[in-house]
Tab-separated table of C-alpha atoms in Angstrom:
chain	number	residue	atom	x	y	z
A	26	UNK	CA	97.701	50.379	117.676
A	27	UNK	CA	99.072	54.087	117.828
A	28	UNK	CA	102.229	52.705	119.260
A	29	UNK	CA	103.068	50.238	116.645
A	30	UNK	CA	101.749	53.040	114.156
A	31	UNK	CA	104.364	54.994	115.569
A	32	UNK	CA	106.902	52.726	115.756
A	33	UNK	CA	106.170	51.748	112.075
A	34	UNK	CA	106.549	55.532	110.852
A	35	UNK	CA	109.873	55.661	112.873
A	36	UNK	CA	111.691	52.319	111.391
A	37	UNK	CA	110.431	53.030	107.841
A	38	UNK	CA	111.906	56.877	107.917
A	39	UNK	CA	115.364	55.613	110.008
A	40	UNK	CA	115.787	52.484	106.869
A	41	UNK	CA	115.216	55.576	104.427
A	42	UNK	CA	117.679	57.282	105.577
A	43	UNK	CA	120.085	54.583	106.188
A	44	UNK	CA	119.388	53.103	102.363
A	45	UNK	CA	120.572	56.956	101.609
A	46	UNK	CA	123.627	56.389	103.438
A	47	UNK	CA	124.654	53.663	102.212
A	48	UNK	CA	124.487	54.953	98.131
A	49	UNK	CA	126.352	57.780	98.697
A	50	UNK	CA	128.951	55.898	100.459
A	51	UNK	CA	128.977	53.474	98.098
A	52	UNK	CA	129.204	56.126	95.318
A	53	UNK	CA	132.221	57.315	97.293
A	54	UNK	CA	134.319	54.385	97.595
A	55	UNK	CA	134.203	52.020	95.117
A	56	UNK	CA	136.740	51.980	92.587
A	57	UNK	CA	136.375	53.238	88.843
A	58	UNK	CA	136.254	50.627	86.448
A	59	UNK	CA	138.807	50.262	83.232
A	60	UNK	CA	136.258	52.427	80.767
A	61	UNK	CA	136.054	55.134	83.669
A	62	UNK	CA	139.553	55.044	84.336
A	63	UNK	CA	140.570	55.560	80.298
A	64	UNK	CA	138.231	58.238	80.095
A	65	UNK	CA	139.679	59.862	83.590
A	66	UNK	CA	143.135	59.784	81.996
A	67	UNK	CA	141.695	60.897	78.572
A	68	UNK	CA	141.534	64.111	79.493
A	69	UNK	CA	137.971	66.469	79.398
A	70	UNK	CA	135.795	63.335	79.099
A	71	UNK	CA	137.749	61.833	82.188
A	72	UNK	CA	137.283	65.210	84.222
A	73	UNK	CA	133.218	65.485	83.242
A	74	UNK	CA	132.643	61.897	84.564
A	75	UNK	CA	134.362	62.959	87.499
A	76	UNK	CA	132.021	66.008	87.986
A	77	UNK	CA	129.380	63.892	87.281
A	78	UNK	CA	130.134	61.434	90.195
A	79	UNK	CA	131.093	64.741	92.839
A	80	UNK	CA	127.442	65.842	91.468
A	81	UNK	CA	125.718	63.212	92.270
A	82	UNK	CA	127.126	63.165	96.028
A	83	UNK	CA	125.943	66.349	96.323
A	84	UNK	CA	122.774	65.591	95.567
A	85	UNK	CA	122.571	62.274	97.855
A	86	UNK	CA	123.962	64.300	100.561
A	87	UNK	CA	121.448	67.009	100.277
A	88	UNK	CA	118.829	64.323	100.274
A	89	UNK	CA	120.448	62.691	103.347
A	90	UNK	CA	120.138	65.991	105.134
A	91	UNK	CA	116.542	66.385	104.389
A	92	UNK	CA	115.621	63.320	105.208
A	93	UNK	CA	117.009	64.050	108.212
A	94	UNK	CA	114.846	66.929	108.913
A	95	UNK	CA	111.743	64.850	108.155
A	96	UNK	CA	113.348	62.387	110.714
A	97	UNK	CA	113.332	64.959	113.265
A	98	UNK	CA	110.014	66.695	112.803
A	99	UNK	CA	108.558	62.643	112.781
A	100	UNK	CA	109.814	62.411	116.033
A	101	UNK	CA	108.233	65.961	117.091
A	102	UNK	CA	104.995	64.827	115.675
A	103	UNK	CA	105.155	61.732	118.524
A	104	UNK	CA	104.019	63.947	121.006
A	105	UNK	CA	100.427	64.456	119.449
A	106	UNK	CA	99.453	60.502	120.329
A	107	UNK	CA	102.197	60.026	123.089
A	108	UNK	CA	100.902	61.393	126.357
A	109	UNK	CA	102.153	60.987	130.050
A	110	UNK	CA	99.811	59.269	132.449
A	111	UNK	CA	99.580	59.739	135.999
A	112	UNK	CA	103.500	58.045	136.378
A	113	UNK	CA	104.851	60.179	134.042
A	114	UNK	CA	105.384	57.211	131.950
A	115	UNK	CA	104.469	57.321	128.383
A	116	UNK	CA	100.729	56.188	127.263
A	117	UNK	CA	98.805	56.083	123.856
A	118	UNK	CA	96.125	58.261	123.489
A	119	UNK	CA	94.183	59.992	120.862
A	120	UNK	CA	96.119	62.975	118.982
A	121	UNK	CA	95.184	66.554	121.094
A	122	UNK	CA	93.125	68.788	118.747
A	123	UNK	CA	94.551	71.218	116.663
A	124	UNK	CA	93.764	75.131	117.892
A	125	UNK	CA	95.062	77.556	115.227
A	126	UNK	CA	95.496	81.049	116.496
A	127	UNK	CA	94.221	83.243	113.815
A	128	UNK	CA	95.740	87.372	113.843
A	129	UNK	CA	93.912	89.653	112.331
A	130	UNK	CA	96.118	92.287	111.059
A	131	UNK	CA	96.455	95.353	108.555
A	132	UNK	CA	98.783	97.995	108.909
A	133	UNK	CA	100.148	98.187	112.136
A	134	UNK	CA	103.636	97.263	112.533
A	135	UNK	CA	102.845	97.005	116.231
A	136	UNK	CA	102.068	93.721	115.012
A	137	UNK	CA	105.363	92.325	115.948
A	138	UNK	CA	103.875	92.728	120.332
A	139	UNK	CA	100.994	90.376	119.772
A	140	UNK	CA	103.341	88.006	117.585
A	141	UNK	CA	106.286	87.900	119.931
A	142	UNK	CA	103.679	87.023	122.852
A	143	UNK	CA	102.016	84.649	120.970
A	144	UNK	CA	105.145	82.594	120.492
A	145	UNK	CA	107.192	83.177	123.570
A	146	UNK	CA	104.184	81.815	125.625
A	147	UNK	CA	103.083	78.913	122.864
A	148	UNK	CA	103.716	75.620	123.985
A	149	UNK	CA	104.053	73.803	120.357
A	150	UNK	CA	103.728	75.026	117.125
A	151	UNK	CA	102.114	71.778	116.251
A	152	UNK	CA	99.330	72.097	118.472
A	153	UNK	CA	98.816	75.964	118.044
A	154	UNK	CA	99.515	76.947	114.545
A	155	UNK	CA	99.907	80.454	113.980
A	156	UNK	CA	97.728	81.993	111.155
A	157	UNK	CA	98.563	85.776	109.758
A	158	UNK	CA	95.843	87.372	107.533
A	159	UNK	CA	96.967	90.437	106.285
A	160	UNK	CA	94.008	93.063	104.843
A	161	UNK	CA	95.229	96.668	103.159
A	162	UNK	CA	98.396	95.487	101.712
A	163	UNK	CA	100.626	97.991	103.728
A	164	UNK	CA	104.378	96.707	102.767
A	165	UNK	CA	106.088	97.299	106.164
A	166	UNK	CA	103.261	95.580	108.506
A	167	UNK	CA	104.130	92.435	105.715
A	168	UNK	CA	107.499	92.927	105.817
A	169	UNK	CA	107.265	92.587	110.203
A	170	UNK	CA	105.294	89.857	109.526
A	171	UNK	CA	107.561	87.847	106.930
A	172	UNK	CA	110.499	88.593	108.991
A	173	UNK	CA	108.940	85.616	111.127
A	174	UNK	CA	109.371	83.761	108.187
A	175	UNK	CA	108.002	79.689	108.835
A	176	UNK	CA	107.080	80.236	112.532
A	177	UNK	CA	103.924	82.096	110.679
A	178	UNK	CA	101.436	81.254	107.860
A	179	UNK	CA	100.949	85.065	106.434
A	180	UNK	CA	98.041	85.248	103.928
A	181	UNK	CA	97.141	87.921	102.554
A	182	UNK	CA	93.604	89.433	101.540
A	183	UNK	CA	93.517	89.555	98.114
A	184	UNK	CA	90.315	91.894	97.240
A	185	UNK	CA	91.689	95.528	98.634
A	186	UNK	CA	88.986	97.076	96.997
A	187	UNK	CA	86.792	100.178	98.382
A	188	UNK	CA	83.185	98.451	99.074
A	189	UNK	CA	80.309	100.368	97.813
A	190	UNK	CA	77.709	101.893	100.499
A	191	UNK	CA	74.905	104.101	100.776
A	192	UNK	CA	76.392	107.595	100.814
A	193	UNK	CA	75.277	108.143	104.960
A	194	UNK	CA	77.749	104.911	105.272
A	195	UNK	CA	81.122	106.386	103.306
A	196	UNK	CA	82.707	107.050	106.623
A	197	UNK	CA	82.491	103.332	107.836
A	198	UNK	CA	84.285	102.658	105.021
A	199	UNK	CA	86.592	100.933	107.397
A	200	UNK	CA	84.184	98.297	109.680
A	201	UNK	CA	83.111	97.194	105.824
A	202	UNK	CA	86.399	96.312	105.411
A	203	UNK	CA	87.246	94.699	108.408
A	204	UNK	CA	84.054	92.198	107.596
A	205	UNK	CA	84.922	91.643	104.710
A	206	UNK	CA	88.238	90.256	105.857
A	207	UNK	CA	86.871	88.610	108.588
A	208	UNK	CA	84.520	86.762	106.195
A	209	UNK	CA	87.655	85.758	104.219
A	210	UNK	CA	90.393	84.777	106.871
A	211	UNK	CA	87.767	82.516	108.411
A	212	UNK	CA	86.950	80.929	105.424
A	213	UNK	CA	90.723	80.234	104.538
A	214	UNK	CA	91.087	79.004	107.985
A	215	UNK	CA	87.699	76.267	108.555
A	216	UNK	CA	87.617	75.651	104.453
A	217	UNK	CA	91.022	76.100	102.856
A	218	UNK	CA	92.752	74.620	105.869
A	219	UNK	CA	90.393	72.419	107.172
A	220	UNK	CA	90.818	73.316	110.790
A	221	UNK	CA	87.511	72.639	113.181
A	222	UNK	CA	88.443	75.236	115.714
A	223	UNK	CA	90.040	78.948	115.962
A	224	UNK	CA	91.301	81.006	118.865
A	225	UNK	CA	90.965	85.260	116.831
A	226	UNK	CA	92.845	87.581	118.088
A	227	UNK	CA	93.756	91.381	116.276
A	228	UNK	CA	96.664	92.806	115.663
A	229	UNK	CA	96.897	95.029	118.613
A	230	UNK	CA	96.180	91.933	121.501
A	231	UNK	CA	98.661	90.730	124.335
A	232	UNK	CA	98.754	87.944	125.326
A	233	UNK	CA	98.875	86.335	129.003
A	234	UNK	CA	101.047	83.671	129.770
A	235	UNK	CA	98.622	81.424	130.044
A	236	UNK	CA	96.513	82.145	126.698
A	237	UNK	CA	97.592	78.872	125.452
A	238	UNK	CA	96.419	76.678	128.832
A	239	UNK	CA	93.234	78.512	128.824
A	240	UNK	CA	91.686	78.184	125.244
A	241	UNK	CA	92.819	74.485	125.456
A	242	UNK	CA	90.971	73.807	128.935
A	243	UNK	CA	88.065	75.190	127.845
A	244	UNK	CA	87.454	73.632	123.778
A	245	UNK	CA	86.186	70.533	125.535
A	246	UNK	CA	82.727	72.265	126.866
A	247	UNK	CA	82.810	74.935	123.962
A	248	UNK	CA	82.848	71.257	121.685
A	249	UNK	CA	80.298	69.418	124.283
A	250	UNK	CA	77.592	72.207	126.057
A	251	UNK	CA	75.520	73.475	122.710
A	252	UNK	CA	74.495	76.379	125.423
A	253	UNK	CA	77.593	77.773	124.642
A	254	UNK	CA	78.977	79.410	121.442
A	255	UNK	CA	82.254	80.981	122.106
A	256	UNK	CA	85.168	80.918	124.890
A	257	UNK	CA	86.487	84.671	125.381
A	258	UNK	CA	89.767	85.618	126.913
A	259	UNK	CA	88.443	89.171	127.669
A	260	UNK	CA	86.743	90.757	130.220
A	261	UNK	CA	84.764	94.625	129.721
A	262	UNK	CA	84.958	95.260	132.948
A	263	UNK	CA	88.315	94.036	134.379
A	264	UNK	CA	90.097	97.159	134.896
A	265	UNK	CA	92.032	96.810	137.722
A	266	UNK	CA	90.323	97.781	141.090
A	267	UNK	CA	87.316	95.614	139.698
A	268	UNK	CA	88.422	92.448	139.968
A	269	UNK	CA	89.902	90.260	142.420
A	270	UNK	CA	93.766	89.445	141.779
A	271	UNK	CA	93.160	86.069	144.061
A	272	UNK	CA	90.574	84.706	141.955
A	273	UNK	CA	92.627	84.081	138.587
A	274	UNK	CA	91.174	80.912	138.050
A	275	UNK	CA	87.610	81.901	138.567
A	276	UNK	CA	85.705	82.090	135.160
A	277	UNK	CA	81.607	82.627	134.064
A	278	UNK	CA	79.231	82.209	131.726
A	279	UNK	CA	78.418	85.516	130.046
A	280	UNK	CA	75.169	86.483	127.543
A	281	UNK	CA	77.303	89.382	126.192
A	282	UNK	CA	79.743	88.155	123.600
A	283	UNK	CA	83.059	89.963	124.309
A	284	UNK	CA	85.234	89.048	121.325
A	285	UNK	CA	88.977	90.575	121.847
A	286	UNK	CA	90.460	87.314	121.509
A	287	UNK	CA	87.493	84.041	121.480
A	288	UNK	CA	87.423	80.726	119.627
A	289	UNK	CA	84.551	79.274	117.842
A	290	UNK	CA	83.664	76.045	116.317
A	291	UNK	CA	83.198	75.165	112.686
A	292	UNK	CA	79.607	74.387	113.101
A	293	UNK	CA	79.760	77.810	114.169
A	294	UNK	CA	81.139	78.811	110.825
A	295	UNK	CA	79.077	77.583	108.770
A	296	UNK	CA	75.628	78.611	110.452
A	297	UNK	CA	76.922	82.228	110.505
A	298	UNK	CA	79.047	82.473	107.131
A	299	UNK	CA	75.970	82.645	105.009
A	300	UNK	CA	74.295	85.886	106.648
A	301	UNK	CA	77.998	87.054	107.353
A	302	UNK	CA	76.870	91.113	107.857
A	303	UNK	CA	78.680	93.798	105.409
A	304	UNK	CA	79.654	95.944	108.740
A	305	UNK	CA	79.867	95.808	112.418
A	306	UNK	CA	80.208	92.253	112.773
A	307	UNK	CA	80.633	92.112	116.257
A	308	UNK	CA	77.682	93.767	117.296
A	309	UNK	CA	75.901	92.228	114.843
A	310	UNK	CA	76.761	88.709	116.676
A	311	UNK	CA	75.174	90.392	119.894
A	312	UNK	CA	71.605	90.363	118.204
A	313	UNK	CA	69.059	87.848	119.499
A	314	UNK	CA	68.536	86.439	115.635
A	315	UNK	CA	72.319	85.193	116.448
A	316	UNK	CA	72.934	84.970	119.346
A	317	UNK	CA	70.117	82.323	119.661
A	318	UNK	CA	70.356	82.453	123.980
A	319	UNK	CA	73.987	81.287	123.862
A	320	UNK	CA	76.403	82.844	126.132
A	321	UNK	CA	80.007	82.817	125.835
A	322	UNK	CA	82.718	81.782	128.913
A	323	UNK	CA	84.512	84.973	130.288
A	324	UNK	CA	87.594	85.005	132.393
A	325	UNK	CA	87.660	87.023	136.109
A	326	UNK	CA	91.042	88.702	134.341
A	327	UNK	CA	91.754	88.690	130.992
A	328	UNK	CA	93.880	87.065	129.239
A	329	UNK	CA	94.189	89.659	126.609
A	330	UNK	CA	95.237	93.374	126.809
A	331	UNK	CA	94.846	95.783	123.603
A	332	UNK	CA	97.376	98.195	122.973
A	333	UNK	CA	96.206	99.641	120.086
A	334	UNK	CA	93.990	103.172	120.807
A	335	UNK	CA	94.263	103.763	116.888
A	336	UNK	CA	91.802	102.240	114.819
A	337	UNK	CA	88.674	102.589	112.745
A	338	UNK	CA	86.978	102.986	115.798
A	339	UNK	CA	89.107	106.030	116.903
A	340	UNK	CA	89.776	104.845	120.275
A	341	UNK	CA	86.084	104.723	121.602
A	342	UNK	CA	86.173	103.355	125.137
A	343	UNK	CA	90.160	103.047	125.078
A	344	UNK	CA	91.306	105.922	127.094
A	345	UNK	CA	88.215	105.536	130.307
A	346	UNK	CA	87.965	101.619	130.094
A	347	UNK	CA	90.409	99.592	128.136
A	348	UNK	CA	94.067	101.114	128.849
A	349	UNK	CA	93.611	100.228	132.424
A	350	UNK	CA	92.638	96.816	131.904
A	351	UNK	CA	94.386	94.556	134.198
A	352	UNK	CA	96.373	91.503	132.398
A	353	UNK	CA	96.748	88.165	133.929
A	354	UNK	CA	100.282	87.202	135.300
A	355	UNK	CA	99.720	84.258	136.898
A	356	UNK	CA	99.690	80.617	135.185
A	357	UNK	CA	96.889	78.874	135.975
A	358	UNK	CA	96.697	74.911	134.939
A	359	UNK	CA	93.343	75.003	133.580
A	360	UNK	CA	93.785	72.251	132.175
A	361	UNK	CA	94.173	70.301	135.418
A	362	UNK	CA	91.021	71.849	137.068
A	363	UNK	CA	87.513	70.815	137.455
A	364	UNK	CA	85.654	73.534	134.928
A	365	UNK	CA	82.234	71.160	134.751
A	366	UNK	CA	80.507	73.824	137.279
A	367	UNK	CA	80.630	75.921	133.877
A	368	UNK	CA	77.821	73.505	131.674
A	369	UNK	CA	74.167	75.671	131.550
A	370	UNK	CA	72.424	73.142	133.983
A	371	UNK	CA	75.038	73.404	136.867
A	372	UNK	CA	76.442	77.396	136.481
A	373	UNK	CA	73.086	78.687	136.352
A	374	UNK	CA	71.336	77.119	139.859
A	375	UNK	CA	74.500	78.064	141.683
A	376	UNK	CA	74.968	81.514	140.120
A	377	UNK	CA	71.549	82.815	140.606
A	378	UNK	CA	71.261	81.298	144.508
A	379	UNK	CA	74.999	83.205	144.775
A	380	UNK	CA	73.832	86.467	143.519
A	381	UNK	CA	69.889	86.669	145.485
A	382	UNK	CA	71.291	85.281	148.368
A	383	UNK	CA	73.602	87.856	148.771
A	384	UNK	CA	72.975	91.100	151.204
A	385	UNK	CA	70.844	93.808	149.190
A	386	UNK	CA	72.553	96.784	149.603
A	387	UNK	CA	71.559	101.000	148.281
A	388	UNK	CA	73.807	102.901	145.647
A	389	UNK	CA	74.683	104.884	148.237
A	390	UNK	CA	76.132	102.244	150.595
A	391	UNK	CA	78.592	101.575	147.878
A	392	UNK	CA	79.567	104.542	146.464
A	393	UNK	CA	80.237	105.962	150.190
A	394	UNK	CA	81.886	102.655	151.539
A	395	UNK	CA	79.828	101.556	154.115
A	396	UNK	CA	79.161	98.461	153.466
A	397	UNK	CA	79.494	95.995	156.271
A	398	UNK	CA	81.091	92.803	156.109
A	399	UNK	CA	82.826	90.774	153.352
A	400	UNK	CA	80.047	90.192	150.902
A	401	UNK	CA	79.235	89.727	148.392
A	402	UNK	CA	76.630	92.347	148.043
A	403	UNK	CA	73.523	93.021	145.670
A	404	UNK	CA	72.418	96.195	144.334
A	405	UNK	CA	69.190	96.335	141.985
A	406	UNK	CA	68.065	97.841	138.917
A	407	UNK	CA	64.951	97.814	137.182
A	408	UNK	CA	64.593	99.896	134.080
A	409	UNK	CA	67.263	100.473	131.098
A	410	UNK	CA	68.076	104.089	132.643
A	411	UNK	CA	68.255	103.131	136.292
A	412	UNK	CA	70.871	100.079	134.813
A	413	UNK	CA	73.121	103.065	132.905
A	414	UNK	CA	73.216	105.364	135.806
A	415	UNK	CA	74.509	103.023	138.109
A	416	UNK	CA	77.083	101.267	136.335
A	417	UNK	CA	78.507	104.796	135.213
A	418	UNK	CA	78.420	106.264	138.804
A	419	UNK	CA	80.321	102.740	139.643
A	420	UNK	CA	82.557	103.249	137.025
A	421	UNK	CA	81.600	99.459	135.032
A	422	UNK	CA	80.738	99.532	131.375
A	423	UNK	CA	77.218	101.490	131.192
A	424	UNK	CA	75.607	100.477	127.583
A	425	UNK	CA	74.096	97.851	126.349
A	426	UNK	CA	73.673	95.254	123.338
A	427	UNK	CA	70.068	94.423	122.041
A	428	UNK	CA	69.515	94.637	125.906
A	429	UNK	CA	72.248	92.690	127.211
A	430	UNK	CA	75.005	94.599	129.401
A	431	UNK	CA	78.634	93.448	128.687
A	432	UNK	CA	79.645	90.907	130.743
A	433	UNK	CA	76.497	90.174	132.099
A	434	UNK	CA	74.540	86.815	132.266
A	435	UNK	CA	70.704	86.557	133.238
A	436	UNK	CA	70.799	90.463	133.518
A	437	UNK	CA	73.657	90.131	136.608
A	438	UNK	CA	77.295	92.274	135.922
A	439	UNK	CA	79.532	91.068	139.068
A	440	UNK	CA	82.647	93.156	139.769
A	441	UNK	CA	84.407	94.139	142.757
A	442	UNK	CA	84.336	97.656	144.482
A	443	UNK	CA	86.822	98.589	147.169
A	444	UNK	CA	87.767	95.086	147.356
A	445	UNK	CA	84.044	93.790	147.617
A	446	UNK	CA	81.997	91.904	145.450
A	447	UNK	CA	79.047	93.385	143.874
A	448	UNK	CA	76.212	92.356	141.553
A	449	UNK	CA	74.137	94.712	139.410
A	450	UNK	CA	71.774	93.045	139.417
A	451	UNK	CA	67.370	92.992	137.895
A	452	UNK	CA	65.100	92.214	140.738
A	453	UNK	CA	64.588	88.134	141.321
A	454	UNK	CA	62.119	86.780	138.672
A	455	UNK	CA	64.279	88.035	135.641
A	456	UNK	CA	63.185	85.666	132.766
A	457	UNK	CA	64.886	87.642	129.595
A	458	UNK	CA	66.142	90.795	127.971
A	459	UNK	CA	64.565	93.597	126.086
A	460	UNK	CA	66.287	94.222	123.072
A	461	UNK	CA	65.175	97.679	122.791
A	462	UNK	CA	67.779	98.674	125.559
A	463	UNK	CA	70.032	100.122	123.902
């Protein structure tokens, strides 16, 4: 049916063409008649039919060459239903869905980094539509970004206004903002646009080759498992030293939601967009009321690397944690791999029998390196104090979200020290979080 669709589309633009072809090359060769002729040799009213006819050429021709164009991106377009099988020969199959890449952006005219990632390492622009949503109207960051001219949609927040807050507030003038244009660019993108899915990323993200391969794997069990609620390319605690460079495929399920470049649903959209917060939006999806016991899917290494230590929040974290951040380099075909040991009823038994199974170990084994054998290794905590000590003297990302530690899942934070896994992990019998750690 798609073929013959296909097929249909393909004659019907080709005979357009060709019909197009054909007038202006009749237009061009056949001869005047006696009345044209007369008025050709009478002078001015001979020379404006013959501007007339040149005009007219021009026009067919610049139709022809359009029509050529739609010709071509027709034939593009055949990729979305045309799909190799296992032969490489060509099969029908159903189009691939759509994942826009929405940037966040304002005025940084760093801008330009994330963009020239993003397409140097997309795979088509059908399939991954990039989406610019400019907030604070700053003329050069626009000007980087319209210098990319149709290889970007750039919108542009139109309500620049100063939001009014409770006096105690005026100096978060900025993360009121940044909702607010959240709120908007998400709208534009699920309502205006009609998209069902959306990979975010901010202005001040690198990408990893394999950004594109990833997001795509993984929108299948984002779409099917309703245990989960967002796929995140980032990981807190992947500075380099803490996780292991042969395990680039290896991916978890995480409670924490990490943002720093994630894709959501539409149903996601539209239970959040009416209690959309004023401020702090992203810790604000890390409380229970929405959160709901979903986790998100983390990579080992990210696939995203910020570069930007300037920002309303004035670098917090950036010069200990995030600068050191270790970016994947390797493509790995997600795609191609088995990722089902990620649905809730699977990744939990096997996580949980990984992490108590493994050798209990004491701080002090660790932080003095003498720990025997390969691992992995589990070291417990039990109270919201014992939890932040530890991770700080282990150098992993000490606080904590309405309870939940960032990149944890069931209470566990795995990361490697001196080349050995270890899980910080609550004694066995964990059963949920206390939100007042924090």
């Amino acid at each position: 049916m798609l073929r013959k669709r296909g097929s249909a589309i393909l004659c019907g633009a080709f005979l357009f063409v060709a019909w197009n072809a054909v007038v202006v090359l009749y237009l061009w060769g056949r001869p005047l008649s006696g009345r044209e002729e007369r008025e050709m040799d009478g002078g001015r009213g001979g020379a404006d039919l013959a501007g007339d006819v040149i005009h007219m050429a021009e026009a067919f021709e610049a139709e022809l060459e359009m029509q050529r164009k739609i010709l071509l991106q027709i034939q593009g377009h055949r990729s979305l239903w045309e799909q190799p099988n296992e032969n490489g020969a060509s099969r029908v199959g159903p189009p691939q869905v759509v994942i826009p890449i929405l940037v966040i952006a304002c005025n940084r005219v760093t801008v330009k980094r994330c963009l020239d990632k993003l397409l140097e390492y997309r795979p088509s622009a059908e399939l991954y539509p990039i989406i610019v949503s400019q907030d604070c109207g700053h003329a050069e960051t626009a000007q980087v970004i319209g210098s990319y001219g149709s290889q970007v949609t750039h919108l542009k927040q139109p309500d620049l206004s100063d939001i009014a807050v409770r006096p105690e507030h005026k100096k978060f003038q900025g993360y009121y903002k940044i909702s607010r244009h959240y709120r908007w660019a998400l709208n534009q993108v699920f309502n205006s646009l009609s998209h069902s899915s959306v990979v975010i990323v901010e202005d001040d993200l690198e990408v990893a080759p394999d950004f594109f391969e990833y997001f795509r794997s993984l929108h299948p069990i984002l779409k099917s498992d309703l245990s989960l609620w967002c796929v995140s390319a980032w990981n807190d605690n992947g500075r380099d030293g803490y996780v292991d460079p042969g395990k680039a495929d290896l991916l978890y399920r995480t409670d924490f939601f990490p943002g720093l470049g994630w894709m959501m649903l539409k149903e996601l959209w539209v239970e959040l967009e009416p209690k959309w917060p004023g401020a702090f939006w992203d810790d604000w999806m890390r409380q229970p009321d929405q959160r709901r016991d979903r986790a998100c899917i983390r990579p080992e290494i990210s696939r995203t690397l910020t570069f930007g230590r300037k920002g309303v929040s004035l670098g917090q974290f950036y010069d200990k944690y995030l600068r050191y951040i270790k970016l994947n380099s390797e493509f790995v075909p997600f795609t191609k791999l088995d990722l089902a040991y990620l649905k809730e009823d699977k990744y939990k038994e096997l996580f949980e029998k990984q992490v108590y199974s493994a050798s209990l170990v004491k701080y002090e084994e660790v932080q003095q390196g003498q720990l025997k054998g390969a691992g992995p290794f589990c070291l417990h905590y039990s109270s919201k104090d014992g939890f932040k000590v530890l991770a700080k003297n282990l150098g992993v990302m000490e606080d904590l979200k309405s309870g939940v530690p960032r990149t944890g899942y069931r209470g566990v934070v795995s990361f490697l020290s001196r080349g050995r896994r270890i899980f910080l992990a609550p004694p066995p019998g964990w059963s949920k979080y206390d939100p007042t750690w924090s």
